[in-house]
Every structure is written in C-alpha cells, then in structure tokens.
Short mmCIF file of C-alpha atoms in Angstrom, two decimals:
data_model
loop_
_atom_site.label_atom_id
_atom_site.label_comp_id
_atom_site.label_asym_id
_atom_site.label_seq_id
_atom_site.Cartn_x
_atom_site.Cartn_y
_atom_site.Cartn_z
CA MET A 1 26.02 8.03 4.53
CA LYS A 2 25.74 9.05 0.93
CA ILE A 3 22.62 8.72 -1.23
CA ARG A 4 22.82 8.11 -4.94
CA ILE A 5 19.84 8.19 -7.31
CA ASP A 6 19.43 6.05 -10.40
CA HIS A 7 17.09 8.57 -11.93
CA ASP A 8 16.30 6.73 -15.15
CA ARG A 9 14.58 3.98 -13.21
CA CYS A 10 12.22 6.34 -11.36
CA ARG A 11 8.51 6.13 -12.21
CA GLY A 12 7.39 8.64 -9.61
CA ALA A 13 5.47 6.40 -7.22
CA GLY A 14 6.30 8.92 -4.48
CA GLN A 15 7.24 6.48 -1.71
CA CYS A 16 10.47 8.38 -0.99
CA THR A 17 8.78 11.78 -0.74
CA LEU A 18 6.17 10.29 1.53
CA THR A 19 8.74 8.59 3.77
CA ALA A 20 11.51 11.21 3.96
CA PRO A 21 10.31 14.58 2.62
CA GLU A 22 13.46 16.25 4.02
CA LEU A 23 15.57 14.20 1.62
CA PHE A 24 13.39 13.57 -1.42
CA ASP A 25 10.93 15.57 -3.46
CA GLN A 26 9.05 14.98 -6.70
CA SER A 27 9.59 17.20 -9.71
CA ASP A 28 6.59 19.30 -10.74
CA ASP A 29 7.65 18.72 -14.36
CA ASP A 30 7.46 14.94 -14.47
CA GLY A 31 6.84 13.65 -10.94
CA THR A 32 10.18 11.87 -10.70
CA VAL A 33 12.50 12.05 -7.71
CA VAL A 34 14.53 15.11 -6.77
CA LEU A 35 17.28 14.40 -4.25
CA LEU A 36 17.36 17.27 -1.74
CA ASN A 37 20.26 16.14 0.40
CA GLU A 38 22.69 13.45 -0.64
CA GLN A 39 24.40 13.34 2.74
CA PRO A 40 21.63 13.03 5.31
CA PRO A 41 22.34 13.91 8.92
CA PRO A 42 22.31 10.98 11.39
CA GLU A 43 18.74 11.61 12.51
CA LEU A 44 17.46 11.11 8.96
CA GLN A 45 19.54 8.10 8.01
CA ALA A 46 17.06 5.50 9.20
CA ARG A 47 14.36 7.08 7.08
CA ALA A 48 16.70 7.29 4.11
CA ARG A 49 17.18 3.53 4.40
CA LEU A 50 13.45 2.98 4.75
CA ALA A 51 12.80 5.09 1.65
CA ALA A 52 15.37 3.06 -0.28
CA SER A 53 13.73 -0.19 0.83
CA LEU A 54 10.24 1.00 -0.12
CA CYS A 55 11.14 2.33 -3.56
CA PRO A 56 9.41 0.05 -6.08
CA ASN A 57 12.12 0.50 -8.69
CA SER A 58 15.32 0.39 -6.62
CA VAL A 59 16.13 3.96 -7.56
CA ILE A 60 17.74 4.90 -4.25
CA HIS A 61 21.19 3.56 -3.38
CA ILE A 62 22.80 4.13 -0.05
CA ALA A 63 26.52 3.97 0.59
CA ASP A 64 27.84 4.01 4.11
CA THR A 65 30.71 6.40 4.38
CA SER A 66 33.06 6.64 7.30
CA ASP A 67 32.07 10.18 8.25
CA PRO A 68 30.37 10.48 11.65
CA MET B 1 15.90 -30.55 -2.27
CA SER B 2 13.80 -31.51 -5.26
CA ALA B 3 10.57 -33.04 -4.06
CA PRO B 4 8.34 -34.25 -6.89
CA LEU B 5 6.06 -31.48 -8.00
CA ALA B 6 2.47 -31.71 -6.92
CA PRO B 7 -0.09 -31.61 -9.72
CA ALA B 8 -1.27 -28.15 -10.69
CA ALA B 9 -4.15 -26.88 -8.57
CA PRO B 10 -6.45 -23.90 -9.11
CA LEU B 11 -5.87 -20.65 -7.27
CA PRO B 12 -6.99 -20.92 -3.62
CA THR B 13 -10.07 -18.74 -3.25
CA HIS B 14 -11.90 -20.29 -0.31
CA ARG B 15 -11.70 -18.07 2.77
CA THR B 16 -12.55 -19.42 6.20
CA CYS B 17 -12.47 -15.97 7.80
CA PRO B 18 -13.73 -12.93 5.88
CA LEU B 19 -10.71 -10.81 6.82
CA ASP B 20 -8.03 -13.41 6.13
CA PRO B 21 -6.84 -14.76 2.79
CA PRO B 22 -7.58 -18.43 2.05
CA PRO B 23 -5.59 -20.55 4.58
CA GLU B 24 -4.16 -22.65 1.75
CA TYR B 25 -1.74 -19.80 1.04
CA GLN B 26 0.04 -20.46 4.30
CA ARG B 27 0.82 -24.05 3.36
CA LEU B 28 1.96 -23.04 -0.11
CA ARG B 29 4.23 -20.32 1.28
CA GLU B 30 5.90 -22.83 3.58
CA GLU B 31 6.02 -25.93 1.39
CA GLN B 32 5.66 -24.83 -2.21
CA PRO B 33 6.65 -21.20 -2.75
CA VAL B 34 6.58 -21.76 -6.53
CA ALA B 35 3.46 -23.86 -6.95
CA PRO B 36 2.11 -25.20 -10.24
CA LEU B 37 -1.14 -23.40 -10.94
CA ALA B 38 -4.04 -24.62 -13.08
CA PHE B 39 -5.74 -21.80 -14.95
CA PRO B 40 -9.41 -21.89 -16.02
CA ASP B 41 -8.32 -21.74 -19.68
CA GLY B 42 -6.63 -25.14 -19.28
CA THR B 43 -3.03 -23.93 -19.19
CA VAL B 44 -0.58 -24.46 -16.35
CA GLY B 45 1.56 -21.73 -14.82
CA TRP B 46 2.88 -20.80 -11.41
CA LEU B 47 1.77 -19.23 -8.15
CA LEU B 48 4.17 -17.25 -5.97
CA THR B 49 3.24 -16.73 -2.33
CA ARG B 50 6.38 -15.48 -0.56
CA HIS B 51 6.90 -11.77 -0.07
CA GLU B 52 10.44 -11.72 -1.45
CA ASP B 53 9.46 -13.69 -4.56
CA VAL B 54 6.37 -11.62 -5.27
CA ARG B 55 8.36 -8.43 -4.95
CA ALA B 56 11.21 -9.77 -7.06
CA VAL B 57 9.01 -10.90 -9.94
CA LEU B 58 7.08 -7.63 -10.04
CA ALA B 59 10.37 -5.75 -10.41
CA ASP B 60 11.90 -8.18 -12.93
CA ASP B 61 11.83 -7.14 -16.58
CA ARG B 62 12.09 -10.75 -17.68
CA PHE B 63 8.38 -10.84 -16.90
CA SER B 64 5.88 -8.99 -19.09
CA SER B 65 2.65 -7.24 -18.12
CA ALA B 66 1.11 -7.62 -21.58
CA ARG B 67 -2.28 -9.32 -21.33
CA GLU B 68 -2.60 -10.75 -24.84
CA ASN B 69 -1.04 -14.07 -23.89
CA ALA B 70 -1.64 -14.07 -20.15
CA SER B 71 -4.03 -16.42 -18.39
CA SER B 72 -6.33 -15.22 -15.64
CA PRO B 73 -6.35 -17.35 -12.48
CA VAL B 74 -10.07 -16.90 -11.88
CA ARG B 75 -11.79 -16.76 -15.25
CA ARG B 76 -11.08 -16.94 -18.96
CA ASN B 77 -8.94 -14.17 -20.38
CA LEU B 78 -11.44 -11.64 -21.71
CA PHE B 79 -8.83 -9.26 -23.10
CA ARG B 80 -9.41 -8.04 -26.65
CA PRO B 81 -7.16 -5.91 -28.87
CA GLU B 82 -9.61 -3.00 -28.56
CA ASP B 83 -8.83 -2.89 -24.84
CA ARG B 84 -5.20 -2.10 -25.39
CA PRO B 85 -4.69 1.58 -26.39
CA GLY B 86 -3.81 3.71 -23.37
CA MET B 87 -4.16 0.78 -20.94
CA LEU B 88 -0.71 1.30 -19.46
CA LEU B 89 -1.21 -1.25 -16.69
CA ASN B 90 -0.95 -3.95 -19.37
CA MET B 91 2.11 -2.57 -21.12
CA ASP B 92 5.86 -2.98 -20.91
CA PRO B 93 8.59 -0.43 -21.47
CA PRO B 94 9.16 1.60 -23.55
CA GLU B 95 5.45 2.05 -24.24
CA HIS B 96 4.56 2.01 -20.56
CA THR B 97 7.34 4.47 -19.78
CA ARG B 98 5.86 7.01 -22.15
CA TYR B 99 2.33 6.86 -20.75
CA ARG B 100 3.38 6.69 -17.12
CA GLY B 101 5.75 9.60 -17.70
CA MET B 102 2.84 11.70 -18.93
CA LEU B 103 0.66 10.91 -15.94
CA THR B 104 2.99 10.76 -12.94
CA ARG B 105 3.31 14.52 -12.52
CA TYR B 106 -0.44 14.77 -11.89
CA PHE B 107 -0.38 12.26 -9.01
CA THR B 108 2.54 13.40 -6.89
CA VAL B 109 2.44 13.53 -3.10
CA ARG B 110 2.26 17.33 -3.25
CA ARG B 111 -0.57 17.50 -5.77
CA MET B 112 -2.64 14.90 -3.96
CA ARG B 113 -2.17 16.63 -0.60
CA ALA B 114 -3.35 19.84 -2.23
CA LEU B 115 -6.69 18.10 -2.78
CA ALA B 116 -7.11 17.54 0.97
CA PRO B 117 -9.37 20.57 1.66
CA ARG B 118 -11.74 19.55 -1.11
CA ILE B 119 -11.74 15.91 0.02
CA GLU B 120 -12.43 17.02 3.62
CA ARG B 121 -15.43 18.97 2.33
CA ILE B 122 -16.74 16.02 0.33
CA VAL B 123 -16.32 13.71 3.34
CA ALA B 124 -18.07 16.18 5.66
CA ASP B 125 -20.98 16.59 3.22
CA HIS B 126 -21.54 12.84 3.10
CA LEU B 127 -21.31 12.53 6.88
CA ASP B 128 -23.87 15.34 7.18
CA ALA B 129 -26.22 13.44 4.90
CA MET B 130 -25.74 10.21 6.85
CA GLU B 131 -26.40 11.99 10.12
CA ALA B 132 -29.48 13.75 8.78
CA ALA B 133 -30.94 10.51 7.41
CA GLY B 134 -30.21 8.71 10.68
CA PRO B 135 -29.38 5.07 11.38
CA PRO B 136 -29.32 2.44 10.11
CA THR B 137 -27.45 3.13 6.92
CA ASP B 138 -25.45 1.17 4.38
CA LEU B 139 -21.96 2.68 4.38
CA VAL B 140 -21.24 1.58 0.81
CA PRO B 141 -23.69 3.85 -1.06
CA ALA B 142 -23.72 6.52 1.69
CA PHE B 143 -19.97 7.04 2.08
CA ALA B 144 -17.49 4.48 0.75
CA ARG B 145 -18.50 4.58 -2.92
CA PRO B 146 -19.46 8.24 -3.49
CA ILE B 147 -16.38 9.84 -1.94
CA PRO B 148 -13.71 8.34 -4.21
CA SER B 149 -16.11 8.51 -7.18
CA LEU B 150 -16.66 12.21 -6.69
CA VAL B 151 -12.95 12.86 -6.17
CA ILE B 152 -11.85 11.01 -9.32
CA CYS B 153 -14.67 12.60 -11.33
CA GLU B 154 -13.50 16.06 -10.35
CA LEU B 155 -9.88 15.18 -10.98
CA LEU B 156 -10.54 13.76 -14.45
CA GLY B 157 -13.40 16.04 -15.46
CA VAL B 158 -16.01 13.25 -15.62
CA PRO B 159 -19.59 14.40 -14.84
CA TYR B 160 -20.49 12.95 -11.43
CA ALA B 161 -24.10 12.81 -12.60
CA ASP B 162 -23.06 9.84 -14.78
CA ARG B 163 -21.85 7.80 -11.80
CA GLU B 164 -24.63 5.23 -11.83
CA LYS B 165 -23.72 4.28 -15.37
CA PHE B 166 -19.98 3.92 -14.92
CA GLN B 167 -20.30 2.30 -11.51
CA ARG B 168 -22.67 -0.29 -13.00
CA TRP B 169 -20.38 -1.03 -15.95
CA THR B 170 -17.37 -1.33 -13.66
CA ALA B 171 -19.23 -3.66 -11.29
CA THR B 172 -20.10 -5.91 -14.24
CA MET B 173 -16.53 -5.94 -15.53
CA LEU B 174 -15.13 -6.91 -12.14
CA ARG B 175 -17.52 -9.80 -11.48
CA LEU B 176 -15.98 -13.26 -11.64
CA ASP B 177 -19.03 -15.05 -12.98
CA VAL B 178 -19.67 -12.59 -15.77
CA SER B 179 -20.21 -14.07 -19.23
CA GLU B 180 -17.82 -13.09 -21.97
CA ASP B 181 -20.63 -11.33 -23.78
CA GLU B 182 -21.78 -9.39 -20.73
CA ALA B 183 -18.25 -8.31 -19.84
CA TRP B 184 -17.67 -7.19 -23.40
CA ARG B 185 -20.87 -5.14 -23.48
CA ALA B 186 -19.95 -3.39 -20.23
CA ARG B 187 -16.45 -2.63 -21.50
CA GLU B 188 -17.85 -1.36 -24.80
CA ALA B 189 -20.35 0.84 -22.99
CA LEU B 190 -17.66 2.38 -20.80
CA ARG B 191 -15.36 2.80 -23.78
CA THR B 192 -18.07 4.53 -25.83
CA TYR B 193 -18.88 6.75 -22.88
CA MET B 194 -15.26 7.75 -22.41
CA ARG B 195 -14.70 8.27 -26.14
CA ASP B 196 -17.67 10.64 -26.29
CA LEU B 197 -16.39 12.43 -23.21
CA VAL B 198 -12.94 12.88 -24.78
CA ALA B 199 -14.57 14.27 -27.92
CA ASP B 200 -16.60 16.64 -25.77
CA LYS B 201 -13.46 17.81 -23.92
CA ARG B 202 -11.81 18.59 -27.23
CA GLU B 203 -14.74 20.91 -27.99
CA HIS B 204 -15.23 22.25 -24.48
CA PRO B 205 -11.98 21.94 -22.52
CA ASP B 206 -11.89 22.50 -18.76
CA ASP B 207 -9.12 22.53 -16.14
CA ALA B 208 -9.36 18.85 -15.25
CA LEU B 209 -6.98 16.06 -16.22
CA LEU B 210 -8.60 14.74 -19.41
CA SER B 211 -8.48 18.22 -20.95
CA THR B 212 -4.95 18.71 -19.66
CA LEU B 213 -3.85 15.48 -21.36
CA ILE B 214 -5.53 16.56 -24.61
CA ARG B 215 -3.65 19.85 -24.46
CA ALA B 216 -0.32 18.31 -23.45
CA GLN B 217 2.29 19.26 -26.00
CA ASP B 218 5.25 17.20 -24.91
CA PRO B 219 4.16 13.70 -25.87
CA ASP B 220 5.38 13.10 -29.37
CA PRO B 221 3.21 12.17 -31.14
CA ALA B 222 0.22 13.64 -29.28
CA LEU B 223 -2.17 11.21 -27.62
CA THR B 224 -4.86 9.83 -29.91
CA ASP B 225 -8.49 9.74 -28.88
CA GLN B 226 -8.17 5.97 -28.54
CA GLU B 227 -5.27 6.36 -26.13
CA LEU B 228 -7.05 9.07 -24.15
CA THR B 229 -10.13 6.88 -23.96
CA GLY B 230 -8.11 3.96 -22.63
CA MET B 231 -6.28 6.05 -20.07
CA GLY B 232 -9.50 7.73 -18.97
CA ARG B 233 -11.20 4.37 -18.49
CA LEU B 234 -8.32 2.98 -16.48
CA LEU B 235 -8.09 6.03 -14.23
CA LEU B 236 -11.83 6.17 -13.68
CA ILE B 237 -12.13 2.48 -12.77
CA ALA B 238 -9.01 2.43 -10.62
CA GLY B 239 -9.92 5.72 -8.99
CA HIS B 240 -13.34 4.82 -7.69
CA GLU B 241 -13.44 1.07 -7.23
CA THR B 242 -10.36 0.39 -5.14
CA THR B 243 -10.60 3.14 -2.54
CA ALA B 244 -14.35 2.54 -2.22
CA ASN B 245 -13.68 -1.05 -1.19
CA MET B 246 -10.88 -0.09 1.17
CA LEU B 247 -13.15 2.39 2.95
CA ALA B 248 -15.99 -0.07 3.46
CA LEU B 249 -13.89 -3.15 4.20
CA GLY B 250 -11.54 -1.07 6.36
CA THR B 251 -14.48 0.13 8.45
CA TYR B 252 -15.68 -3.45 8.81
CA ALA B 253 -12.19 -4.51 9.91
CA LEU B 254 -12.00 -1.68 12.45
CA LEU B 255 -15.42 -2.54 13.88
CA SER B 256 -14.25 -6.15 14.17
CA HIS B 257 -11.16 -5.05 16.15
CA PRO B 258 -12.50 -2.76 18.89
CA ASP B 259 -9.07 -2.29 20.51
CA GLN B 260 -7.61 -1.09 17.21
CA LEU B 261 -10.63 1.10 16.56
CA ARG B 262 -10.17 2.68 19.97
CA SER B 263 -6.49 3.32 19.38
CA LEU B 264 -7.24 5.09 16.11
CA ARG B 265 -9.92 7.20 17.78
CA GLU B 266 -7.52 8.15 20.57
CA HIS B 267 -4.56 8.73 18.27
CA PRO B 268 -5.88 10.09 14.97
CA GLU B 269 -2.37 11.43 14.26
CA GLY B 270 -1.36 7.81 13.72
CA VAL B 271 -3.70 7.50 10.74
CA GLY B 272 -0.81 7.31 8.26
CA ARG B 273 0.45 4.06 9.73
CA ALA B 274 -3.08 2.82 10.30
CA VAL B 275 -3.93 3.19 6.62
CA GLU B 276 -0.77 1.33 5.55
CA GLU B 277 -1.65 -1.48 7.92
CA LEU B 278 -5.22 -1.70 6.64
CA LEU B 279 -3.84 -1.82 3.11
CA ARG B 280 -1.55 -4.69 4.09
CA TYR B 281 -4.02 -6.61 6.20
CA LEU B 282 -6.92 -6.40 3.77
CA THR B 283 -5.13 -6.62 0.38
CA ILE B 284 -8.25 -6.08 -1.69
CA VAL B 285 -6.55 -7.05 -4.98
CA GLN B 286 -7.36 -10.51 -3.75
CA PHE B 287 -6.21 -12.67 -6.63
CA GLY B 288 -2.87 -10.97 -7.01
CA THR B 289 -1.43 -9.79 -10.25
CA VAL B 290 -0.20 -11.71 -13.29
CA ARG B 291 2.95 -11.61 -15.39
CA VAL B 292 4.11 -13.67 -18.36
CA ALA B 293 7.68 -14.97 -18.52
CA ARG B 294 9.50 -13.66 -21.60
CA GLU B 295 12.26 -16.25 -21.21
CA ASP B 296 12.92 -19.30 -19.06
CA VAL B 297 13.48 -18.19 -15.45
CA GLN B 298 14.49 -20.27 -12.41
CA ILE B 299 12.95 -19.47 -9.01
CA HIS B 300 13.90 -21.69 -6.06
CA GLY B 301 15.09 -24.32 -8.53
CA VAL B 302 11.78 -24.41 -10.39
CA ARG B 303 11.98 -23.60 -14.07
CA ILE B 304 9.34 -21.22 -15.31
CA ARG B 305 9.15 -21.52 -19.09
CA ALA B 306 8.93 -18.62 -21.49
CA GLY B 307 5.27 -17.88 -22.19
CA GLN B 308 3.93 -19.24 -18.89
CA THR B 309 1.76 -17.05 -16.69
CA VAL B 310 2.90 -16.40 -13.14
CA VAL B 311 0.49 -15.18 -10.48
CA ALA B 312 2.12 -13.05 -7.78
CA SER B 313 -0.21 -13.39 -4.81
CA LEU B 314 -0.39 -10.00 -3.11
CA PRO B 315 -2.51 -11.25 -0.16
CA ALA B 316 -0.15 -14.18 0.47
CA ALA B 317 2.90 -11.90 0.31
CA ASN B 318 1.31 -9.44 2.72
CA ARG B 319 0.78 -12.20 5.30
CA ASP B 320 4.28 -13.68 5.00
CA PRO B 321 5.75 -14.20 8.50
CA GLY B 322 9.19 -14.03 6.87
CA GLN B 323 8.50 -10.34 6.28
CA PHE B 324 5.93 -9.29 8.87
CA THR B 325 5.89 -10.10 12.58
CA GLU B 326 2.58 -11.72 13.49
CA PRO B 327 1.26 -11.09 9.99
CA ASP B 328 -2.29 -12.18 10.76
CA ARG B 329 -2.68 -9.56 13.48
CA LEU B 330 -4.13 -6.16 12.59
CA ASP B 331 -1.79 -3.71 14.31
CA LEU B 332 -2.45 -0.11 13.33
CA THR B 333 0.82 1.00 14.92
CA ARG B 334 2.94 -1.40 12.88
CA GLU B 335 6.25 0.02 11.67
CA PRO B 336 6.19 1.06 8.01
CA SER B 337 6.82 -2.00 5.94
CA GLN B 338 7.10 -3.24 2.40
CA HIS B 339 3.50 -4.25 1.85
CA VAL B 340 2.69 -4.95 -1.77
CA SER B 341 -0.93 -3.81 -1.77
CA PHE B 342 -0.12 -1.18 -4.41
CA GLY B 343 2.03 -3.69 -6.30
CA HIS B 344 5.74 -3.27 -6.88
CA GLY B 345 8.04 -2.36 -9.74
CA ILE B 346 7.24 0.01 -12.58
CA HIS B 347 3.49 -0.57 -12.34
CA GLN B 348 3.17 0.27 -8.66
CA CYS B 349 -0.11 2.14 -8.30
CA LEU B 350 -0.11 5.53 -9.97
CA GLY B 351 -2.93 6.74 -7.72
CA GLN B 352 -1.54 5.51 -4.41
CA GLN B 353 -0.96 9.00 -3.01
CA LEU B 354 -4.56 9.94 -3.81
CA ALA B 355 -5.82 6.76 -2.16
CA ARG B 356 -3.76 7.52 0.95
CA VAL B 357 -5.06 11.08 1.27
CA GLU B 358 -8.65 9.92 0.80
CA MET B 359 -8.36 7.19 3.43
CA GLN B 360 -6.37 9.32 5.87
CA ILE B 361 -9.17 11.88 5.79
CA ALA B 362 -12.19 9.58 5.56
CA PHE B 363 -11.53 7.03 8.34
CA PRO B 364 -10.88 9.50 11.19
CA ALA B 365 -13.74 11.74 10.07
CA LEU B 366 -16.19 8.84 10.10
CA LEU B 367 -15.06 7.70 13.56
CA ARG B 368 -15.16 11.25 14.91
CA ARG B 369 -18.66 11.92 13.63
CA PHE B 370 -20.17 8.70 15.00
CA PRO B 371 -18.52 7.77 18.33
CA THR B 372 -20.98 4.87 18.78
CA LEU B 373 -20.65 3.47 15.26
CA ARG B 374 -21.43 -0.25 15.11
CA LEU B 375 -22.62 -2.99 12.78
CA ALA B 376 -26.39 -3.06 12.39
CA VAL B 377 -26.35 -6.78 11.57
CA PRO B 378 -24.39 -9.75 12.98
CA PRO B 379 -20.89 -9.79 11.41
CA GLU B 380 -21.54 -13.04 9.54
CA GLN B 381 -24.42 -11.39 7.70
CA VAL B 382 -22.19 -8.80 6.04
CA PRO B 383 -22.07 -9.84 2.36
CA MET B 384 -18.45 -10.23 1.29
CA ARG B 385 -17.15 -9.66 -2.22
CA ASP B 386 -15.75 -13.16 -2.75
CA ASP B 387 -17.25 -12.99 -6.22
CA MET B 388 -15.43 -9.85 -7.37
CA PHE B 389 -11.91 -9.13 -8.59
CA VAL B 390 -11.58 -6.46 -5.93
CA TYR B 391 -12.41 -7.72 -2.44
CA GLY B 392 -14.56 -5.82 0.02
CA VAL B 393 -18.15 -5.82 1.22
CA HIS B 394 -21.22 -5.53 -1.00
CA ALA B 395 -23.00 -3.69 1.79
CA LEU B 396 -22.15 -2.57 5.32
CA PRO B 397 -25.25 -1.87 7.43
CA LEU B 398 -24.24 0.43 10.29
CA SER B 399 -25.95 1.98 13.24
CA TRP B 400 -25.15 4.55 15.94
CA ASP B 401 -26.80 6.36 18.85
CA ARG B 402 -28.45 9.56 17.74
#
C-alpha cells in the first residue's frame, strides 16, 4: 500500500489525525495534513483506508502495491 | 425510469418520535432522492436525502455556499450584506480558503486535546455545583450550556460574564418563528458587542484567539475589524450552541436507551465511538445545510438549474440504510462511519475536534458522578427544540439518589 496526499485540497479538518495518528499529523503552522508514513505496515492499512474514506476533501489517495 | 415529478412540498419537519427525524425522509430517500422542495420565500429547489448524494453535493464546487441568493427551507432568508465579512461558512474559495487557512491551525487535534485538563476542571466544577445543589436540576443551565460556553469564551478571549447577553442573542437568531426585525436586532447586538470586544483587544491584547488573530502577520492584507467581528461572532455562536445541544440531547438519548447507557458506564474507554454515534443518531443540524447551484447539474437524472437552492438533509443522510446498518438503532459501539453531522467538503466543521474533546470528557464524567441519574419528568414532558435551527431540548429535568 502506498499513500499519496493531495495537499492543496486539505482544509485541516483533522479526521486523518484522529483516525490514524501513526500515519497522519497536522502541521502546527497551518493545521494541514503531514504524512508520517507513506507505506503503512499491514496492521495500519485498514485505518489508512478509513482515514481516506473519512477525509472531507478527498485529500488521501491509496494505491495498492504488490508488496506484502 | 422517469416518473412524473411530484409537486414541490415543504421541508418535512414533523417528527413522530423526538429522537428520530421526520418519517417522511424515509419515503423520500427510497422514492424521490432528489425531491422538489418548496421554500417559504416562494421559490422551488431540491431536497437530497441519500447519504451518497448529500456527501457528493457538499464536496462539489459546482455548488456555492454564498447566502445572498440562497433560500432557507424553514423561514425567509434573513441574510444581509452586513452579515458577510468574516463569515467564512457562507463563502466559497478563494475567499473561504484564506479565512479557513488562518483559523485551522488553532483547532487541530493536538491543540484541542491540550485543552483537556482545563475542560476536565470545568466539567468537575459544574458537577460539584450540581451535586451541592441537589436534585432535581435542569441539565441545560447547570451543565450542557455553561461548559461549552466557558470553553469557547476562554479560547476566544470573550468575557464569560457576558454569557447571558450572547446566549440570549444567539437563541433569538436561531428561532424559526423570529420576525425579521427581531432577528436583525439580535444580530446587530451581537455584532456591536463583538466589534467593541475586537476594539478592546486591540488596546489590551491577551493570549486568546481574538488577540492572536489581530496580531497575525501572515494574512495579507491583515484582517479588518469587520472581518474579525464576523469571525468572532461565528466562532462564538458555533462554539457554544452546538455542543450545548449535543450534551443535553445526548444525555436524554442515553437515558432513553438504558442498555446503551449501561454499556458506556461499563466501558468508558469506548467514549470515542459513542460520541460519533450520538452525533450521527441525533444530527442536531436538523434542517440540513443549503447550497446554490452555480450551473445546471444532473443528479439521478433530475436537472438542477443554475441558481436553484439545494438542501442537503444531514439527518436523512445519517439514517440512510444504504450507508448504515440498522440506521435507526442507537449503537454506541458502531464502527466508525461517514456520518455527516459535521458536514462534508471544505466547510466541514472547524471546531469538530473541540466538540469531540468536550463531549468525550463531559458524558462519562456526568455518568460517573451520578450513577442513579434519571429523568425527573416523564419523557414526553421534555420540551424539544422543534422550533430552533439547532435541535435539542429546551430543558432536561434530572434527578438522582443523594
């Protein structure tokens, strides 16, 4: 799995940080998303998907890669 | 399938159960997901009731949030040009982007969680006062209203001593049956109050948000007093009114579902999910949110014309069985889901992380303090806020064993 962020769309609602704090943070400068880990380990992939589905501005894109 | 369109009907507002949205929404969701809607100003627009459609429209930039030409589904549009500066909820990009960009950093998950110790103190103080005064008590003035009011006052730098004034003005503004004149006077009073407060902060700055925004250097040009007044008003209203109603109505819902109440008492660590479920189930922004089509848009084969107002029904979307299993059941352990109680798209609630922290602290603390908490009147005697923009209870008389 690989996470990609469309940063310009982010308005800092914080849903991602709330849902998967291991993967997403919010910048202290402007509150927008900071991607902490673009290749989440298997145990965090479900929450990465949930965060993507909750994002109000479709900022988070998830690509399934063939790695284990 | 192109069945002939039914004539436009007004927004369904008649509830048959105080905790459920009007049952008419269910029929509309199934049979007429894009329903012609008759507005009180005489125009016709559209009502969306399915979760996927509500979410899609709120994230679609072909729909505008500007209020100048929008109709309200429950009363005449009372918007005036003076209401506009700083009122980012009613703006589109790029204007909205600028204001939201200035504010977001002050409402992050981290910053709101940092307020937890102070919020715990405020909650404990109000529980102490309730306990000392003894039962029965009305939860609204004793707990639900003061806690978010005090928190937003401290965050913004608004004197809490002025709460009776701004709570009264807000209550007037949010009433459905308010006259145009009355609504205008309340808005003017709040605007004047906030303008004077901004002027005072310029003279005597503190560490709270209004002063921080005055000092902020990065917006170019700097915020005008008009803009600061508008932002301050919006944050103050949104900060105290919504959470207050969630706390009181949420407590009523819990007391009406003893099994759920028990599960939250036994598993307070599940309060995160419980709060999301209460947000979904109760959807206090009961008449949804409006957008105006900028161009002709087709939804399910229905053509929405440029300039028409569309109402995205948040309560209908949050009870859509296409999205939620057994949507009419309150299930505090429900898996995290895409409820739209905070809206969706660029305007999704700026203060949602503050609201979550407040509720996640307040509900368990209330239940812990009063293990025998119960209604002090029969449930049907609890006065519901059918007559207000934001749903809830006008009063919640409670009792407990001393």
